[in-house]
Coordinates of N, CA and C in Angstrom, one line a residue:
X72 N 0.8 -1.2 0.0 CA 0.0 0.0 0.0 C 0.9 1.3 0.0
X73 N 1.8 1.4 -0.9 CA 2.7 2.5 -0.9 C 2.2 3.8 -1.4
X74 N 1.2 3.8 -2.3 CA 0.8 5.1 -2.9 C -0.1 5.9 -2.0
X75 N 0.0 7.2 -2.2 CA -0.7 8.2 -1.4 C -2.2 8.1 -1.5
X76 N -2.7 7.7 -2.6 CA -4.2 7.6 -2.7 C -4.7 6.5 -1.8
X77 N -4.0 5.3 -1.7 CA -4.4 4.2 -0.9 C -4.3 4.7 0.6
X78 N -3.3 5.4 1.0 CA -3.2 5.9 2.3 C -4.3 6.9 2.7
X79 N -4.7 7.7 1.7 CA -5.8 8.6 1.9 C -7.1 7.9 2.1
X80 N -7.3 6.9 1.2 CA -8.5 6.1 1.3 C -8.6 5.3 2.6
X81 N -7.5 4.8 3.1 CA -7.4 4.0 4.3 C -7.8 5.0 5.5
X82 N -7.3 6.2 5.5 CA -7.6 7.1 6.5 C -9.1 7.5 6.5
X83 N -9.7 7.6 5.3 CA -11.1 7.9 5.1 C -12.0 6.7 5.7
X84 N -11.6 5.5 5.4 CA -12.3 4.3 5.9 C -12.3 4.3 7.4
X85 N -11.1 4.5 8.0 CA -10.9 4.4 9.4 C -11.8 5.5 10.1
X86 N -11.9 6.7 9.5 CA -12.7 7.8 10.0 C -14.2 7.4 9.9
X87 N -14.6 6.8 8.8 CA -16.0 6.4 8.7 C -16.3 5.2 9.7
X88 N -15.4 4.3 9.9 CA -15.7 3.2 10.8 C -15.8 3.7 12.2
X89 N -15.1 4.7 12.5 CA -15.1 5.3 13.9 C -16.4 6.0 14.2
X90 N -17.2 6.4 13.2 CA -18.4 7.1 13.4 C -19.7 6.3 13.2
X91 N -19.6 5.0 12.9 CA -20.8 4.2 12.6 C -21.1 3.3 13.7
X92 N -22.4 2.9 13.7 CA -22.9 1.9 14.7 C -22.8 0.5 14.2
X93 N -22.8 0.4 12.8 CA -22.7 -1.0 12.2 C -22.1 -0.8 10.8
X94 N -21.5 -1.9 10.3 CA -21.0 -2.0 9.0 C -21.6 -3.3 8.3
X95 N -22.4 -3.1 7.3 CA -23.0 -4.3 6.6 C -22.3 -4.4 5.3
X96 N -22.0 -5.7 4.9 CA -21.3 -5.9 3.6 C -22.3 -6.6 2.7
X97 N -22.4 -6.1 1.4 CA -23.3 -6.7 0.4 C -22.5 -7.0 -0.9
X98 N -22.9 -8.0 -1.6 CA -22.4 -8.2 -3.0 C -23.3 -7.6 -3.9
X99 N -22.8 -6.6 -4.7 CA -23.7 -5.9 -5.6 C -23.6 -6.3 -7.0
X100 N -22.8 -7.4 -7.3 CA -22.7 -7.8 -8.7 C -24.0 -8.0 -9.4
X101 N -24.2 -7.6 -10.6 CA -25.4 -7.8 -11.3 C -26.4 -6.7 -11.2
X102 N -26.2 -5.7 -10.3 CA -27.1 -4.6 -10.2 C -26.9 -3.6 -11.4
X103 N -27.9 -3.2 -12.0 CA -27.8 -2.1 -13.0 C -27.5 -0.8 -12.3
X104 N -27.1 0.2 -13.1 CA -26.8 1.5 -12.5 C -28.0 2.1 -11.8
X105 N -29.2 1.9 -12.5 CA -30.4 2.4 -11.9 C -30.8 1.7 -10.6
X106 N -30.6 0.4 -10.6 CA -30.9 -0.3 -9.3 C -29.9 0.1 -8.2
X107 N -28.6 0.3 -8.6 CA -27.6 0.7 -7.6 C -28.0 2.1 -7.0
X108 N -28.5 3.0 -7.9 CA -28.9 4.3 -7.4 C -30.1 4.2 -6.5
X109 N -31.0 3.3 -6.8 CA -32.2 3.1 -6.0 C -31.8 2.5 -4.6
X110 N -30.8 1.6 -4.6 CA -30.3 1.0 -3.4 C -29.7 2.1 -2.5
X111 N -28.9 2.9 -3.1 CA -28.3 4.0 -2.4 C -29.3 5.0 -1.8
X112 N -30.4 5.3 -2.5 CA -31.4 6.2 -2.0 C -32.1 5.5 -0.8
X113 N -32.4 4.3 -0.9 CA -33.2 3.6 0.2 C -32.3 3.5 1.4
X114 N -31.0 3.2 1.2 CA -30.1 3.1 2.4 C -29.9 4.5 3.0
X115 N -29.8 5.5 2.2 CA -29.6 6.9 2.7 C -30.9 7.3 3.5
X116 N -32.1 6.9 3.0 CA -33.3 7.2 3.8 C -33.3 6.5 5.1
X117 N -32.6 5.4 5.3 CA -32.6 4.7 6.5 C -31.4 5.2 7.4
X118 N -30.8 6.2 7.1 CA -29.7 6.8 7.9 C -28.4 6.1 7.8
X119 N -28.1 5.7 6.6 CA -26.8 5.0 6.3 C -26.3 5.5 4.9
X120 N -25.1 5.0 4.6 CA -24.6 5.3 3.2 C -23.8 4.1 2.7
X121 N -23.8 3.9 1.4 CA -23.2 2.8 0.8 C -22.0 3.3 0.0
X122 N -20.8 2.6 0.2 CA -19.6 3.0 -0.5 C -18.9 1.7 -0.9
X123 N -18.2 1.8 -2.0 CA -17.4 0.6 -2.5 C -15.9 1.0 -2.2
X124 N -15.2 0.0 -1.5 CA -13.8 0.2 -1.2 C -13.1 -1.1 -1.6
X125 N -11.8 -1.1 -1.7 CA -11.0 -2.3 -1.9 C -11.1 -3.2 -0.6
X126 N -11.2 -4.5 -0.8 CA -11.3 -5.4 0.3 C -10.0 -5.3 1.2
X127 N -8.8 -5.2 0.5 CA -7.6 -5.1 1.2 C -7.5 -3.9 2.1
X128 N -8.0 -2.8 1.6 CA -8.0 -1.5 2.4 C -9.0 -1.7 3.6
X129 N -10.1 -2.3 3.4 CA -11.1 -2.5 4.5 C -10.5 -3.4 5.5
X130 N -9.8 -4.5 5.1 CA -9.1 -5.4 6.1 C -8.1 -4.7 6.9
X131 N -7.3 -3.8 6.2 CA -6.3 -3.0 6.9 C -6.9 -2.1 8.0
X132 N -8.0 -1.4 7.5 CA -8.7 -0.5 8.4 C -9.2 -1.2 9.7
X133 N -9.9 -2.3 9.4 CA -10.4 -3.1 10.5 C -9.3 -3.6 11.5
X134 N -8.2 -4.0 10.9 CA -7.1 -4.4 11.7 C -6.5 -3.3 12.5
X135 N -6.3 -2.1 11.9 CA -5.7 -1.0 12.6 C -6.6 -0.5 13.7
X136 N -7.9 -0.6 13.5 CA -8.9 -0.1 14.5 C -9.2 -1.2 15.6
X137 N -8.5 -2.3 15.4 CA -8.7 -3.5 16.3 C -10.2 -3.9 16.4
X138 N -10.8 -3.9 15.2 CA -12.1 -4.5 15.1 C -12.0 -5.9 14.6
X139 N -13.1 -6.7 14.7 CA -13.1 -8.1 14.3 C -12.8 -8.2 12.8
X140 N -12.0 -9.2 12.5 CA -11.7 -9.5 11.1 C -12.9 -10.2 10.4
X141 N -13.1 -9.8 9.1 CA -14.1 -10.4 8.3 C -13.6 -11.0 7.1
X142 N -12.5 -11.8 7.2 CA -11.8 -12.3 6.1 C -12.7 -13.2 5.2
X143 N -13.6 -14.0 5.8 CA -14.5 -14.8 5.0 C -15.5 -14.0 4.2
X144 N -15.9 -12.9 4.8 CA -16.9 -12.0 4.2 C -16.3 -11.2 3.1
X145 N -15.1 -10.7 3.3 CA -14.4 -9.8 2.4 C -13.7 -10.5 1.2
X146 N -14.5 -11.3 0.5 CA -14.0 -11.9 -0.7 C -14.9 -11.6 -1.9
X147 N -14.3 -11.2 -3.0 CA -15.1 -10.8 -4.2 C -15.5 -9.3 -4.1
X148 N -16.3 -8.9 -5.1 CA -16.6 -7.5 -5.1 C -17.7 -7.2 -4.0
X149 N -17.4 -6.2 -3.2 CA -18.3 -5.9 -2.0 C -18.6 -4.4 -2.0
X150 N -19.8 -4.1 -1.5 CA -20.1 -2.7 -1.2 C -20.4 -2.7 0.3
X151 N -20.0 -1.6 1.0 CA -20.1 -1.5 2.4 C -21.1 -0.4 2.8
X152 N -22.1 -0.9 3.7 CA -23.1 0.0 4.1 C -22.7 0.4 5.6
X153 N -22.5 1.7 5.7 CA -22.1 2.3 7.0 C -23.4 2.8 7.6
X154 N -23.8 2.2 8.7 CA -25.0 2.6 9.4 C -24.7 3.6 10.4
X155 N -25.1 4.9 10.1 CA -24.7 6.0 11.0 C -25.7 6.0 12.2
X156 N -26.9 5.7 12.0 CA -27.9 5.8 13.1 C -28.3 4.4 13.6
X157 N -29.5 4.1 13.3 CA -30.1 2.8 13.7 C -29.6 1.7 12.8
X158 N -28.9 0.7 13.3 CA -28.4 -0.4 12.5 C -29.5 -1.2 11.9
X159 N -30.5 -1.4 12.7 CA -31.7 -2.2 12.3 C -32.4 -1.6 11.1
X160 N -32.5 -0.3 11.0 CA -33.1 0.4 9.9 C -32.3 0.2 8.6
X161 N -31.0 0.3 8.7 CA -30.2 0.1 7.6 C -30.2 -1.4 7.1
X162 N -30.2 -2.3 8.0 CA -30.4 -3.7 7.7 C -31.7 -4.0 7.0
X163 N -32.8 -3.3 7.5 CA -34.1 -3.5 7.0 C -34.2 -3.0 5.6
X164 N -33.5 -1.8 5.3 CA -33.5 -1.3 3.9 C -32.8 -2.2 3.0
X165 N -31.7 -2.8 3.4 CA -30.9 -3.8 2.6 C -31.8 -5.0 2.3
X166 N -32.4 -5.5 3.4 CA -33.3 -6.7 3.3 C -34.4 -6.5 2.3
X167 N -35.1 -5.4 2.5 CA -36.2 -5.0 1.6 C -35.8 -4.9 0.1
X168 N -34.7 -4.3 -0.1 CA -34.2 -4.2 -1.5 C -33.8 -5.5 -2.0
X169 N -33.1 -6.4 -1.2 CA -32.7 -7.7 -1.6 C -33.9 -8.6 -2.0
X170 N -35.0 -8.4 -1.3 CA -36.2 -9.2 -1.6 C -36.8 -8.9 -3.0
X171 N -36.6 -7.6 -3.4 CA -37.1 -7.2 -4.7 C -36.1 -7.5 -5.8
X172 N -34.8 -7.5 -5.4 CA -33.7 -7.6 -6.4 C -32.8 -8.8 -5.9
X173 N -33.0 -9.9 -6.5 CA -32.3 -11.1 -6.1 C -30.8 -11.1 -6.4
X174 N -30.4 -10.1 -7.2 CA -28.9 -10.0 -7.5 C -28.1 -9.4 -6.3
X175 N -28.8 -8.7 -5.4 CA -28.1 -8.2 -4.2 C -28.0 -9.3 -3.2
X176 N -26.8 -9.5 -2.7 CA -26.6 -10.6 -1.7 C -26.0 -10.0 -0.4
X177 N -26.7 -10.2 0.7 CA -26.2 -9.7 2.0 C -25.1 -10.8 2.4
X178 N -23.9 -10.3 2.8 CA -22.9 -11.2 3.1 C -22.6 -11.3 4.6
X179 N -22.7 -10.2 5.3 CA -22.4 -10.2 6.7 C -22.1 -8.8 7.2
X180 N -21.5 -8.6 8.3 CA -21.1 -7.3 8.8 C -20.6 -7.3 10.2
X181 N -20.4 -6.1 10.8 CA -19.9 -6.0 12.1 C -20.7 -4.9 12.8
X182 N -21.1 -5.3 14.1 CA -21.9 -4.4 14.9 C -21.5 -4.6 16.4
X183 N -21.2 -3.6 17.1 CA -20.8 -3.7 18.5 C -19.7 -4.7 18.8
X184 N -18.7 -4.7 17.9 CA -17.5 -5.5 18.0 C -17.7 -7.0 17.7
X185 N -18.9 -7.4 17.1 CA -19.2 -8.7 16.8 C -19.4 -8.9 15.3
X186 N -19.0 -10.0 14.7 CA -19.2 -10.3 13.3 C -20.5 -11.0 13.2
X187 N -21.3 -10.6 12.2 CA -22.6 -11.2 12.0 C -22.6 -11.8 10.6
X188 N -23.3 -12.9 10.4 CA -23.5 -13.5 9.1 C -24.8 -13.0 8.5
X189 N -25.1 -13.4 7.3 CA -26.3 -12.9 6.5 C -27.6 -13.3 7.3
X190 N -27.7 -14.5 7.9 CA -28.9 -14.9 8.6 C -29.1 -14.0 9.8
X191 N -28.0 -13.6 10.5 CA -28.1 -12.8 11.7 C -28.5 -11.4 11.3
X192 N -28.0 -10.9 10.2 CA -28.4 -9.6 9.7 C -29.9 -9.5 9.3
X193 N -30.4 -10.6 8.8 CA -31.8 -10.7 8.4 C -32.6 -10.7 9.7
X194 N -32.2 -11.3 10.7 CA -32.9 -11.3 12.0 C -32.9 -9.9 12.6
X195 N -31.8 -9.2 12.5 CA -31.7 -7.8 13.0 C -32.7 -7.0 12.2
X196 N -32.8 -7.2 10.9 CA -33.7 -6.4 10.0 C -35.1 -6.7 10.4
X197 N -35.4 -7.8 11.0 CA -36.8 -8.2 11.3 C -37.2 -7.5 12.6
X198 N -36.3 -7.0 13.4 CA -36.6 -6.3 14.6 C -37.4 -5.0 14.3
X199 N -38.3 -4.6 15.2 CA -39.0 -3.4 15.1 C -38.0 -2.2 15.2
X200 N -38.3 -1.1 14.6 CA -37.4 0.1 14.7 C -37.4 0.6 16.1
X201 N -36.5 1.5 16.3 CA -36.3 2.1 17.7 C -37.6 2.8 18.1
X202 N -38.2 3.5 17.1 CA -39.4 4.3 17.4 C -40.6 3.3 17.8
X203 N -40.7 2.2 17.1 CA -41.7 1.2 17.3 C -41.5 0.6 18.7
X204 N -40.3 0.3 19.1 CA -40.0 -0.3 20.4 C -40.3 0.7 21.5
X205 N -40.0 2.0 21.3 CA -40.3 3.0 22.3 C -41.9 3.2 22.4
X206 N -42.6 3.1 21.3 CA -44.0 3.2 21.4 C -44.6 1.9 22.1
X207 N -44.1 0.8 21.9 CA -44.5 -0.4 22.6 C -44.3 -0.3 24.1
X208 N -43.1 0.2 24.5 CA -42.8 0.4 25.9 C -43.8 1.4 26.5
X209 N -44.0 2.5 25.8 CA -44.9 3.5 26.3 C -46.3 3.0 26.4
X210 N -46.7 2.1 25.5 CA -48.1 1.5 25.6 C -48.2 0.6 26.8
X211 N -47.1 -0.2 27.0 CA -47.1 -1.1 28.2 C -47.2 -0.3 29.5
X212 N -46.4 0.7 29.6 CA -46.4 1.6 30.8 C -47.8 2.2 31.0
X213 N -48.4 2.7 29.9 CA -49.7 3.3 29.9 C -50.7 2.3 30.4
X214 N -50.7 1.1 29.9 CA -51.6 0.1 30.3 C -51.5 -0.3 31.7
X215 N -50.3 -0.4 32.3 CA -50.1 -0.7 33.7 C -50.7 0.5 34.5
X216 N -50.4 1.7 34.1 CA -50.8 2.9 34.9 C -52.4 3.0 34.8
X217 N -53.0 2.7 33.7 CA -54.4 2.7 33.6 C -55.1 1.7 34.5
X218 N -54.5 0.5 34.5 CA -55.0 -0.6 35.4 C -54.9 -0.2 36.8
X219 N -53.7 0.4 37.2 CA -53.5 0.8 38.6 C -54.6 1.9 39.0
X220 N -54.8 2.8 38.1 CA -55.7 3.9 38.3 C -57.2 3.3 38.5
X221 N -57.5 2.4 37.7 CA -58.8 1.7 37.8 C -59.0 1.0 39.1
X222 N -57.9 0.3 39.5 CA -58.0 -0.4 40.8 C -58.1 0.5 41.9
X223 N -57.3 1.6 41.9 CA -57.4 2.6 43.0 C -58.7 3.2 43.0
X224 N -59.3 3.5 41.9 CA -60.6 4.2 41.8 C -61.7 3.2 42.3
X225 N -61.4 1.9 42.1 CA -62.5 1.0 42.5 C -62.7 0.9 44.0
X226 N -61.7 1.1 44.8 CA -61.8 1.0 46.3 C -62.8 2.0 46.8
X227 N -62.6 3.3 46.5 CA -63.6 4.2 47.1 C -65.0 4.1 46.5
X228 N -65.1 3.7 45.3 CA -66.5 3.6 44.7 C -67.1 2.3 45.3
X229 N -66.3 1.3 45.5 CA -66.9 0.1 46.1 C -67.4 0.4 47.6
X230 N -66.6 1.1 48.3 CA -67.0 1.5 49.6 C -68.2 2.4 49.6
X231 N -68.3 3.3 48.6 CA -69.5 4.1 48.5 C -70.7 3.3 48.2
X232 N -70.6 2.3 47.3 CA -71.8 1.4 47.0 C -72.2 0.6 48.3
X233 N -71.2 0.1 49.0 CA -71.5 -0.7 50.2 C -72.2 0.2 51.2
X234 N -71.8 1.4 51.4 CA -72.4 2.3 52.4 C -73.8 2.7 51.9
X235 N -74.0 2.8 50.6 CA -75.3 3.2 50.1 C -76.3 2.0 50.3
X236 N -75.8 0.8 50.1 CA -76.7 -0.4 50.3 C -77.0 -0.5 51.8
X237 N -76.1 -0.3 52.7 CA -76.3 -0.3 54.1 C -77.3 0.8 54.5
X238 N -77.2 1.9 53.9 CA -78.1 3.1 54.2 C -79.5 2.7 53.7
X239 N -79.6 2.1 52.6 CA -81.0 1.7 52.1 C -81.6 0.6 53.0
X240 N -80.9 -0.3 53.6 CA -81.4 -1.3 54.4 C -81.8 -0.8 55.8
X241 N -81.2 0.2 56.3 CA -81.5 0.7 57.7 C -82.9 1.3 57.8
X242 N -83.3 2.2 56.8 CA -84.6 2.8 56.9 C -85.7 1.7 56.8
X243 N -85.4 0.7 56.0 CA -86.4 -0.4 55.8 C -86.6 -1.2 57.0
X244 N -85.6 -1.2 57.9 CA -85.8 -2.0 59.1 C -86.5 -1.4 60.2

């Protein structure tokens, strides 16, 4: 890697890897230019970006940053999806695109210091988004609070009904 362009590219890869939450690797062979542009748009909408780098430079960057090696995954032509925000959203965008375009193959990736294979990335893509999870948690908390409020409200109203029935029985006697 003696030339200056490779050194510059390596520095750029290391900078990008330091800022992302996940790195997904896909095989883009067979995609037309129009399909590749569509893939980039969908990935960008999910808070990520797709870039093509040389595998040797990616291996060097991973090694220098002491990240897990992906030697098995980094074979053949690859495109790298750098997930800046929610890794599940980027994985979902890749999965959805791959369902419509069989030429795109998900190969694997790295997230939180662990290497993931294609099946694991598909499982990550099947997870609800962060917003959906927060909404589910809020709904669960709201349901518990509503049940507690109903139970607390039931005690005084039950007491009031009991007193009312006792009061109705007293004059009759």
